[in-house]
CSV table of C-alpha atoms in Angstrom, one decimal:
chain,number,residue,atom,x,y,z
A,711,UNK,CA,-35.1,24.1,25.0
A,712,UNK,CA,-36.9,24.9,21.9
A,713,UNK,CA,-36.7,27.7,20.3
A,714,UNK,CA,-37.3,29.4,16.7
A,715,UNK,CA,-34.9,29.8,13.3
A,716,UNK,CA,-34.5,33.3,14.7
A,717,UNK,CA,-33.3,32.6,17.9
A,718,UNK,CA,-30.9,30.0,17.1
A,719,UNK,CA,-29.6,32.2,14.1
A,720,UNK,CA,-28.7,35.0,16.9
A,721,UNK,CA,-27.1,32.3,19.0
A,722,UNK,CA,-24.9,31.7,16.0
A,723,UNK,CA,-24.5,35.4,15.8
A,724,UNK,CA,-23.6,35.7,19.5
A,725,UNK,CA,-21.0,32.7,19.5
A,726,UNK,CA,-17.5,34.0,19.1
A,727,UNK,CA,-16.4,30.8,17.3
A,728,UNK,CA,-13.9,30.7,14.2
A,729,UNK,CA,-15.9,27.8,12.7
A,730,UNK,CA,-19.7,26.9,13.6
A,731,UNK,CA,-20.5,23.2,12.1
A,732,UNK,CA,-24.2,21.7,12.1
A,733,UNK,CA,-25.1,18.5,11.7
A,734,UNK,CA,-29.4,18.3,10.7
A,735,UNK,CA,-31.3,15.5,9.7
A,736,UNK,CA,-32.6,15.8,5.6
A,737,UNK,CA,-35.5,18.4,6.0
A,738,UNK,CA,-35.0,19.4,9.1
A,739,UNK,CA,-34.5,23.2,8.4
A,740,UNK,CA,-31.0,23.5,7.0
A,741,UNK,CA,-31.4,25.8,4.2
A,742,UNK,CA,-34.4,27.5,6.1
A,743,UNK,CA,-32.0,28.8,9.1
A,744,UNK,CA,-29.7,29.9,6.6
A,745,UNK,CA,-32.0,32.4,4.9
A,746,UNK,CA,-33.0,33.4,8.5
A,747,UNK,CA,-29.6,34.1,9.5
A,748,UNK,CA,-28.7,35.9,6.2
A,749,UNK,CA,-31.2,38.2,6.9
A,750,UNK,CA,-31.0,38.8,10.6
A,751,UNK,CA,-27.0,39.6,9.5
A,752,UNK,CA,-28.2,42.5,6.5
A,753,UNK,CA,-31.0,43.5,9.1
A,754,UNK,CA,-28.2,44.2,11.8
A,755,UNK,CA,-26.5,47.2,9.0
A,756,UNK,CA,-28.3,50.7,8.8
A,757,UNK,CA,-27.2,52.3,6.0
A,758,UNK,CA,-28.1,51.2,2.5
A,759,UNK,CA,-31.1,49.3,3.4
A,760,UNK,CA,-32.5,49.4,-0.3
A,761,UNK,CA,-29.6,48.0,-1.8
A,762,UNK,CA,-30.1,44.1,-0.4
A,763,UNK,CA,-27.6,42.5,-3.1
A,764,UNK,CA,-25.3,44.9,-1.8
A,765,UNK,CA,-25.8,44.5,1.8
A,766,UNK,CA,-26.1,40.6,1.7
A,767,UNK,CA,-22.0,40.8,-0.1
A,768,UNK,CA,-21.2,43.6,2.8
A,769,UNK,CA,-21.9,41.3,5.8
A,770,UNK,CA,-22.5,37.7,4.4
A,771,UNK,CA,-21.5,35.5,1.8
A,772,UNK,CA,-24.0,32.1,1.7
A,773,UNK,CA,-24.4,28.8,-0.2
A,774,UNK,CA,-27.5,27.5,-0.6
A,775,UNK,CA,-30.0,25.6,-2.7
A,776,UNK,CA,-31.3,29.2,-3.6
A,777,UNK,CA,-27.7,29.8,-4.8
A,778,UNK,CA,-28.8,27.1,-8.0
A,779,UNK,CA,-31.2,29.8,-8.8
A,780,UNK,CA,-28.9,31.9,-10.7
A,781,UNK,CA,-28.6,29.2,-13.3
A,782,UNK,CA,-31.2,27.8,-15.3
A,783,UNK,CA,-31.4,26.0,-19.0
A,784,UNK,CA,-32.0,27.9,-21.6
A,785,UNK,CA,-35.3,26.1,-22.9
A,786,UNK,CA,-35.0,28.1,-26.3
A,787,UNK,CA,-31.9,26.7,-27.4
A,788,UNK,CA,-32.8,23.3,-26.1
A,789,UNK,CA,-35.5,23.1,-28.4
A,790,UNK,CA,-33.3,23.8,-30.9
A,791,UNK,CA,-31.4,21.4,-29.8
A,792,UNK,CA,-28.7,22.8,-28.2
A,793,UNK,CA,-27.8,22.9,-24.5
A,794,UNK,CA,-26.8,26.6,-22.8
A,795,UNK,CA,-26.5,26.9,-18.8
A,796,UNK,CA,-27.9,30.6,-18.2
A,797,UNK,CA,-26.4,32.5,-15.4
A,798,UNK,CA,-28.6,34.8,-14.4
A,799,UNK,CA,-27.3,38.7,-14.0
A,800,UNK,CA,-26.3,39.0,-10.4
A,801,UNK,CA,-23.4,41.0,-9.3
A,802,UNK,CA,-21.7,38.0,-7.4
A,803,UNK,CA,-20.8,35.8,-10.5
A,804,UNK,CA,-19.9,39.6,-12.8
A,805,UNK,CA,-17.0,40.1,-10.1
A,806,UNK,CA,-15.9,37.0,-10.1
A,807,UNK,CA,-15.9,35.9,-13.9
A,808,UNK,CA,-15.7,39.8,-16.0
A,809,UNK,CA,-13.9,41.6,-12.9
A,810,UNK,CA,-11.5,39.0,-11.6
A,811,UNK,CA,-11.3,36.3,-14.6
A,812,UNK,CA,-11.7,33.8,-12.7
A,813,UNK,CA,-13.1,31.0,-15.1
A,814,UNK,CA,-10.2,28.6,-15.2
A,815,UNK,CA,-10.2,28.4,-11.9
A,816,UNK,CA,-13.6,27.5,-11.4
A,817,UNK,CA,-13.0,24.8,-14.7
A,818,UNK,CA,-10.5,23.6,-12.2
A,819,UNK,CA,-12.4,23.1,-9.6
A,820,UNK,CA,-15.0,21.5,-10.9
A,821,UNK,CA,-13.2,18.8,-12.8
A,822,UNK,CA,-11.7,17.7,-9.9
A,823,UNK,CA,-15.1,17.0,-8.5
A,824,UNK,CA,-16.7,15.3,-11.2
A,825,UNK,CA,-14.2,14.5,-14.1
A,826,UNK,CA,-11.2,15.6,-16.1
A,827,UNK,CA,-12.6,15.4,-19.6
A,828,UNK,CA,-15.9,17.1,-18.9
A,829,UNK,CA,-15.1,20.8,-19.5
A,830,UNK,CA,-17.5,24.2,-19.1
A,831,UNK,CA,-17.2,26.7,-21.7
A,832,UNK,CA,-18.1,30.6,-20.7
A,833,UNK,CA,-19.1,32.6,-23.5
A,834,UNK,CA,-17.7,36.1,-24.1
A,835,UNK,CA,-20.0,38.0,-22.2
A,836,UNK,CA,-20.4,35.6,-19.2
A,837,UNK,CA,-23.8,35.0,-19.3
A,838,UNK,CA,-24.0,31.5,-20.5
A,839,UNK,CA,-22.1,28.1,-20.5
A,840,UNK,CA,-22.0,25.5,-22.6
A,841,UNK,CA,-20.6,22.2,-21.7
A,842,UNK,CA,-18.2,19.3,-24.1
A,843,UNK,CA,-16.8,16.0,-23.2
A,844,UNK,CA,-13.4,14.8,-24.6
A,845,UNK,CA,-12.9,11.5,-25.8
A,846,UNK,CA,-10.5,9.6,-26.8
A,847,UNK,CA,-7.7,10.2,-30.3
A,848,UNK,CA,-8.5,13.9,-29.7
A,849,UNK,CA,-12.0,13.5,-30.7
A,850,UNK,CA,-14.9,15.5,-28.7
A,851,UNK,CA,-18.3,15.8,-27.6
A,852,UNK,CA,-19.7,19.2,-27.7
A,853,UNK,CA,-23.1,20.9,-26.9
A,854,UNK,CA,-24.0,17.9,-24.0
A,855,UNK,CA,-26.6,18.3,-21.1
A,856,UNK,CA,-25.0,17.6,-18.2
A,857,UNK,CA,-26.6,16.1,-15.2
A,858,UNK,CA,-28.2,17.7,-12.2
A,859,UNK,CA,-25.5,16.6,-10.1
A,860,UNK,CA,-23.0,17.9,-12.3
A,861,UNK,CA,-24.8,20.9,-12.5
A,862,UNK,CA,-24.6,21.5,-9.1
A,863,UNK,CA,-20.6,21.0,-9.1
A,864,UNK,CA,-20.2,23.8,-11.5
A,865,UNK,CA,-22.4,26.2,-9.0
A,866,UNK,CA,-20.6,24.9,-6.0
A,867,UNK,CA,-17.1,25.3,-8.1
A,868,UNK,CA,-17.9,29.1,-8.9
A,869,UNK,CA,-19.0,29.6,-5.4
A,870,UNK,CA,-15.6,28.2,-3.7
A,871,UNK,CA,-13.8,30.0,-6.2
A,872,UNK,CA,-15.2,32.8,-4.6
A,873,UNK,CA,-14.4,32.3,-1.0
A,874,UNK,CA,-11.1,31.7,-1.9
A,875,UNK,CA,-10.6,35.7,-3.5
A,876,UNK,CA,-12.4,36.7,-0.8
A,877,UNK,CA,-10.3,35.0,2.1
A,878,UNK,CA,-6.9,36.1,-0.1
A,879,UNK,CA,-8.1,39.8,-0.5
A,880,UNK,CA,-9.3,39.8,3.6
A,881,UNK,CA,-5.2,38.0,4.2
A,882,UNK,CA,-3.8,41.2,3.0
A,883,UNK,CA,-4.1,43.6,6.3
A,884,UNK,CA,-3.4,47.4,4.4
A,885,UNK,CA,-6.9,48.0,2.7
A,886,UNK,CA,-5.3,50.0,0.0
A,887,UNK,CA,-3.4,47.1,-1.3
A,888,UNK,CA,-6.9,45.1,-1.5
A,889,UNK,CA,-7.5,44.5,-5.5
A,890,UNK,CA,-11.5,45.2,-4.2
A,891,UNK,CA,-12.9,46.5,-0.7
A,892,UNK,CA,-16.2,45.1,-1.5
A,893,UNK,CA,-15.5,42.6,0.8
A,894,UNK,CA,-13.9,44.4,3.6
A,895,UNK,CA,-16.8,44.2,6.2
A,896,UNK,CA,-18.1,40.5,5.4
A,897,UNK,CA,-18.4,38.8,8.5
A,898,UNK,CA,-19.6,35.3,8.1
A,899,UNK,CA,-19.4,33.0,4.9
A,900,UNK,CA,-22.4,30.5,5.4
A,901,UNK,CA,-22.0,26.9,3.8
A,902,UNK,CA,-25.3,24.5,3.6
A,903,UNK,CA,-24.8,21.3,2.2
A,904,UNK,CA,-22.9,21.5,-0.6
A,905,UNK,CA,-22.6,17.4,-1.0
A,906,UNK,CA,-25.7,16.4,-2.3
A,907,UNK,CA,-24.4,15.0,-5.6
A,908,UNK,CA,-20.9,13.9,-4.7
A,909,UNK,CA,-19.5,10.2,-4.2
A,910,UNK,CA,-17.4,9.3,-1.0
A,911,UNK,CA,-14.1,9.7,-2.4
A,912,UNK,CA,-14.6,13.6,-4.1
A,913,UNK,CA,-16.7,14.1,-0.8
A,914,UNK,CA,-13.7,13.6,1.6
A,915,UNK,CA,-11.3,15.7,-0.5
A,916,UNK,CA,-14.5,18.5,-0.7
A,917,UNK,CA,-14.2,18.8,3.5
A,918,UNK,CA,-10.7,18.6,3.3
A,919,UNK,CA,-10.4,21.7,0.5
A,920,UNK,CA,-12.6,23.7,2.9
A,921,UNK,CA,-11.0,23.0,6.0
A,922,UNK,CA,-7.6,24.2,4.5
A,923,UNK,CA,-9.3,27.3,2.9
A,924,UNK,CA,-10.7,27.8,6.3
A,925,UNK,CA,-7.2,27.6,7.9
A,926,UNK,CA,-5.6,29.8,5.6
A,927,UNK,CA,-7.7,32.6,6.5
A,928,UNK,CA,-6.0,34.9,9.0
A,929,UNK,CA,-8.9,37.6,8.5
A,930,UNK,CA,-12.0,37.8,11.6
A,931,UNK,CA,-14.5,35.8,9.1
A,932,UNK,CA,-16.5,33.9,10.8
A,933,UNK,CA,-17.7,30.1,8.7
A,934,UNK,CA,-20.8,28.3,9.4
A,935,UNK,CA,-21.4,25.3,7.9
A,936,UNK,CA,-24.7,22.8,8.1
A,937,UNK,CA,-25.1,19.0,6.5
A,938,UNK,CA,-27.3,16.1,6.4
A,939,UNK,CA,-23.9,13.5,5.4
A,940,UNK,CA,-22.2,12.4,8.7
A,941,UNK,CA,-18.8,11.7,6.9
A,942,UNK,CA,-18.6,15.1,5.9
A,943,UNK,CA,-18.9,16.3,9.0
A,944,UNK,CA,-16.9,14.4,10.6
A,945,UNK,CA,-14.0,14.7,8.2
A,946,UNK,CA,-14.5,18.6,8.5
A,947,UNK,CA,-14.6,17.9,12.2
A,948,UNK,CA,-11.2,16.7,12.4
A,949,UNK,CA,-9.4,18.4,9.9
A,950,UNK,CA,-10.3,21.8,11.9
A,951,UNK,CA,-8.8,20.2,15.5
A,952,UNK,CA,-13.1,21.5,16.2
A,953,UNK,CA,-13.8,20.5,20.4
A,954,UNK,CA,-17.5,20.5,19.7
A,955,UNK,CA,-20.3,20.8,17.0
A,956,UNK,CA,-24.2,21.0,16.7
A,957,UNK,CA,-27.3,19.3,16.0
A,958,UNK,CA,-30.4,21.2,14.7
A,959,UNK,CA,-33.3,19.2,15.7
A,960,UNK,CA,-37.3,19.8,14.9
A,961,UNK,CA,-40.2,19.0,16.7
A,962,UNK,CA,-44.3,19.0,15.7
A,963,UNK,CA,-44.6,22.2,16.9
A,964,UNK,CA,-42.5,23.5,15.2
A,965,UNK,CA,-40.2,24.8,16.8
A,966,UNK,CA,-36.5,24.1,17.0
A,967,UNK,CA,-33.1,22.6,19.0
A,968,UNK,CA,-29.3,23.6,18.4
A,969,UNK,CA,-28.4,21.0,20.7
A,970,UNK,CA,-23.8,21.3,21.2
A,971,UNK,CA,-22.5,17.9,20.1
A,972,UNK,CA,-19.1,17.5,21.9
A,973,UNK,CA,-16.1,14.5,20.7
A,974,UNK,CA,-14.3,13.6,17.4
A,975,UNK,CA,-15.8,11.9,14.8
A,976,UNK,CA,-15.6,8.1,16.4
A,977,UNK,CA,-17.4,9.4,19.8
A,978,UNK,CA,-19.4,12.3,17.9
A,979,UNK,CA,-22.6,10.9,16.5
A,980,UNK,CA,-23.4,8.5,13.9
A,981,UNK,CA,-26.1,8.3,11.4
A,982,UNK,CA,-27.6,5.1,12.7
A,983,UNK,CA,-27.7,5.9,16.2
A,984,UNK,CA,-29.5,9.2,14.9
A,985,UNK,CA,-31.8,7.2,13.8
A,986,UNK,CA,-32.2,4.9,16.9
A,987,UNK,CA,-32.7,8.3,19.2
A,988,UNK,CA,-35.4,9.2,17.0
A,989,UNK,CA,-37.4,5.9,16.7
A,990,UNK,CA,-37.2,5.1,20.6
A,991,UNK,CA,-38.6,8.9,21.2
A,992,UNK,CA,-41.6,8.2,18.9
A,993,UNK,CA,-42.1,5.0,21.0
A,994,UNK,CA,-41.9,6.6,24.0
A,995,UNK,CA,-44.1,9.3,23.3
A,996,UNK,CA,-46.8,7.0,21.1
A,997,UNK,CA,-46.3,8.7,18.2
A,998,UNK,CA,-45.6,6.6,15.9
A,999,UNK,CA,-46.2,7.3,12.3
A,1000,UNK,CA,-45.6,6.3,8.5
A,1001,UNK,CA,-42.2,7.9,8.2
A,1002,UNK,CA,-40.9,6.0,11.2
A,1003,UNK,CA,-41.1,2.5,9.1
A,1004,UNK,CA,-38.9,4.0,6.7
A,1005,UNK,CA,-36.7,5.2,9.5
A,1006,UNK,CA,-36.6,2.0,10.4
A,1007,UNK,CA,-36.1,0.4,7.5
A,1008,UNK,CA,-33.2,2.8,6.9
A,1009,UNK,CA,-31.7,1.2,10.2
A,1010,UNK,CA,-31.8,-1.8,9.2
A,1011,UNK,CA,-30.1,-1.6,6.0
A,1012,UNK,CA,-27.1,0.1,7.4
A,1013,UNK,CA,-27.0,-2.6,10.2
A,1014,UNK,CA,-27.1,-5.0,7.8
A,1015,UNK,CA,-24.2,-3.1,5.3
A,1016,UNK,CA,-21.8,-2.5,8.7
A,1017,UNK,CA,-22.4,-6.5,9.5
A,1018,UNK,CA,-21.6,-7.7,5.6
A,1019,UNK,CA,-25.7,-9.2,5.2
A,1020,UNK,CA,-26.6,-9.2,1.9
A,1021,UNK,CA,-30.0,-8.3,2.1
A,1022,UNK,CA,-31.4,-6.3,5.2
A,1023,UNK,CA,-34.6,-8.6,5.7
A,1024,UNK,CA,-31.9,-11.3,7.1
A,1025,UNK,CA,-31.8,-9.5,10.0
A,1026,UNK,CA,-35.9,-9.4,11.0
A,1027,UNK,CA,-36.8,-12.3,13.1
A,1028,UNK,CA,-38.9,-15.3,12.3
A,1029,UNK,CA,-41.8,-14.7,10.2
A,1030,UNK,CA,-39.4,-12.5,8.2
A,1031,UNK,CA,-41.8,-12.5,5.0
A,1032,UNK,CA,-44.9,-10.8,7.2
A,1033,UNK,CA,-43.0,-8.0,8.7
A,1034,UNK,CA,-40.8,-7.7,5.6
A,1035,UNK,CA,-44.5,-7.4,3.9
A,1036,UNK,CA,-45.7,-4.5,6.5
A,1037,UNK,CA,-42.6,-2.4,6.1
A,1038,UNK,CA,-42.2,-2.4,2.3
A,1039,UNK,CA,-45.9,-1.3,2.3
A,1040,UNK,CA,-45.1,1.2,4.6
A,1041,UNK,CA,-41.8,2.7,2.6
A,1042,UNK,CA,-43.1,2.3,-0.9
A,1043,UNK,CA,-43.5,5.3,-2.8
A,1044,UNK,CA,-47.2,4.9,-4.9
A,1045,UNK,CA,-47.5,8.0,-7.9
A,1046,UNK,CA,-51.3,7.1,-7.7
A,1047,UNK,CA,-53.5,8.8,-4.2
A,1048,UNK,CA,-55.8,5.8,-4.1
A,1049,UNK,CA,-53.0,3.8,-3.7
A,1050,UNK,CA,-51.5,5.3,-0.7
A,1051,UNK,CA,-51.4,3.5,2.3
A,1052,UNK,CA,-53.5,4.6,5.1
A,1053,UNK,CA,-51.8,5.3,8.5
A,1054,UNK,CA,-50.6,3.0,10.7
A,1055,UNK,CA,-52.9,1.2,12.9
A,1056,UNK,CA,-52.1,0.4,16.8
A,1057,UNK,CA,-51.0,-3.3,16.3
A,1058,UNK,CA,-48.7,-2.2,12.7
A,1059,UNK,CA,-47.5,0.8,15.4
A,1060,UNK,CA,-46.0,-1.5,17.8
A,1061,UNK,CA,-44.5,-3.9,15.0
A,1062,UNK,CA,-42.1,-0.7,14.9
A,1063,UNK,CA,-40.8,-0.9,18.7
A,1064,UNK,CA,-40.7,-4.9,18.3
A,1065,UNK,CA,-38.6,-4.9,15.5
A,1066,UNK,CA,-36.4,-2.3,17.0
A,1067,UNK,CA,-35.9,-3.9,20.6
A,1068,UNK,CA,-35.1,-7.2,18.4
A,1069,UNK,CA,-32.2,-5.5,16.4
A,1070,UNK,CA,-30.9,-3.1,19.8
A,1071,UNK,CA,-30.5,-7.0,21.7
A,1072,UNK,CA,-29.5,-9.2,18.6
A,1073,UNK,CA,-26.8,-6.8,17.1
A,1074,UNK,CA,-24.9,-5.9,19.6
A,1075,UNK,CA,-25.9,-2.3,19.9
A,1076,UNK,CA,-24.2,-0.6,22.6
């Protein structure tokens, strides 16, 4: 049944469930529903309605891409050739790093996701970090720009950080023992997609950290977690003993599916298969478009990786040049508008079911 962000954010509300775990396709609304349920959560409280920083830390904790917002390079002392990482003033990272001292631990944390030589510095007030590298003999790199996706550790490492206090202050059951009781009525802590930059390896020990933090906490916080990356969700999947899961699906009209997703992670769902559901739909219902050749293309190449081919085109049958041809065309990216190709025509639209019947009854697709 489809239905809007809202809805399926008070479904989520109205589901009694410890943990909540989504599975949605890149751009299908991830980040979206969880700015829709952050604010059905602060609109639920009455008092304080002015104060949204503090309502949003009162009822809800959430990770987002608009979390990365609180961070920005300080394009000043980059022209002056030095590299500063601006946090923004907010009262989330204050507690964490001038009330709680909590730096070292997020240093921690973040080296263990990318690597053990690159190292964050906080200066004294909090309000910046600078980042060094250490080589080898002692020697070391200071003042370097570090990469988005390193960037993104950091914000990710200060945010865990966080749940952890949280989850440790909420363990302790006499409120007056509490170090803080800003934190005493938070009811969900909202996770989307906090993989994005991390390789397999750091990925599988990122679900594991959170599914032990999530089993450690004896409190009535609820979690709700969303991702695009199947192992991640399966990993989390197992480690919490979960019986079922979700898919978030979108349609044209824009509205929306939380469809349950029941089994572990070798009976779940799979990427590829994900894929196959959505390409035989858009044959079914003619609706075949440009996006759908790199869909397909997409499935091939991971057919191709799980069979050991060395180059996915091996797979396409004879005349493997021409339809290699109409689907590069079809998946390149031009920068120029006159160079973009046109949309597909009725005979390019049904290259797409022929090529996918011929992998579903060549490659043993069950």
């Amino acid at each position: 049944m489809n239905a809007t962000l809202r809805n399926i954010a008070e479904k989520l509300d109205k589901n009694n469930r410890k943990v909540q775990l989504i599975y949605a396709f890149n751009g299908t609304g991830k980040t979206r529903l969880s700015q829709t349920f952050k604010n059905l959560i602060i609109s639920q409280r009455k008092d304080d309605k002015e104060n949204n920083a503090a309502l949003t830390r009162h009822n809800i904790l959430y990770y987002n891409a608009f979390t990365e917002d609180l961070f920005a390079w300080n394009n000043d002392k980059h022209q002056e050739g030095e590299h500063q990482l601006i946090i923004q003033p907010n009262s989330f990272t204050d507690w964490i790093l001038k009330d709680q001292g909590q730096d070292q631990n997020i240093v921690r944390y973040f080296q263990s996701y990318t690597h053990q030589r690159l190292l964050p510095h906080f200066n004294e007030d909090f309000s910046a970090i600078t980042f060094s590298l250490a080589g080898d003999n002692n020697q070391r790199i200071d003042n370097i720009k570090i990469s988005k996706g390193e960037e993104n550790n950091l914000i990710w490492s200060l945010f865990f950080t966080l749940i952890n206090l949280v989850i440790a202050e909420r363990n302790i059951t006499d409120k007056s023992e509490r170090s803080t009781n800003e934190f005493d009525h938070l009811r969900y802590i909202f996770i989307d997609d906090p993989v994005s930059s991390l390789d397999e390896n750091h990925l599988i020990q990122l679900a594991v950290d959170i599914a032990q933090l999530i089993k450690s906490c004896e409190s009535d916080i609820k979690f709700i977690i969303t991702t695009h990356n199947p192992l991640f969700y399966n990993v989390l999947y197992n480690e919490l003993g979960l019986k079922n899961g979700y898919i978030l699906r979108r349609f044209e009209d824009g509205k929306f599916a939380l469809e349950d997703k029941k089994g572990d992670s070798n009976h779940c769902f799979s990427y590829h298969l994900y894929l196959k559901d959505i390409l035989q739909q858009a044959i079914r219902e003619q609706k075949i478009e440009k996006y759908h050749f790199t869909l397909l293309r997409n499935l091939y190449e991971k057919t191709a990786g799980f069979l050991g081919y060395p180059q996915w085109s091996e797979l396409l049958p004879d005349d493997k040049q021409v339809y290699l041809t109409r689907i590069i065309n079809f998946t390149s990216h031009s920068k120029l508008s006159n160079e973009m190709i046109p949309e597909p025509s009725e005979p390019e639209k049904q290259i797409v079911a022929f090529l996918l019947n011929h992998l579903l009854e060549n490659y043993n697709f069950k």
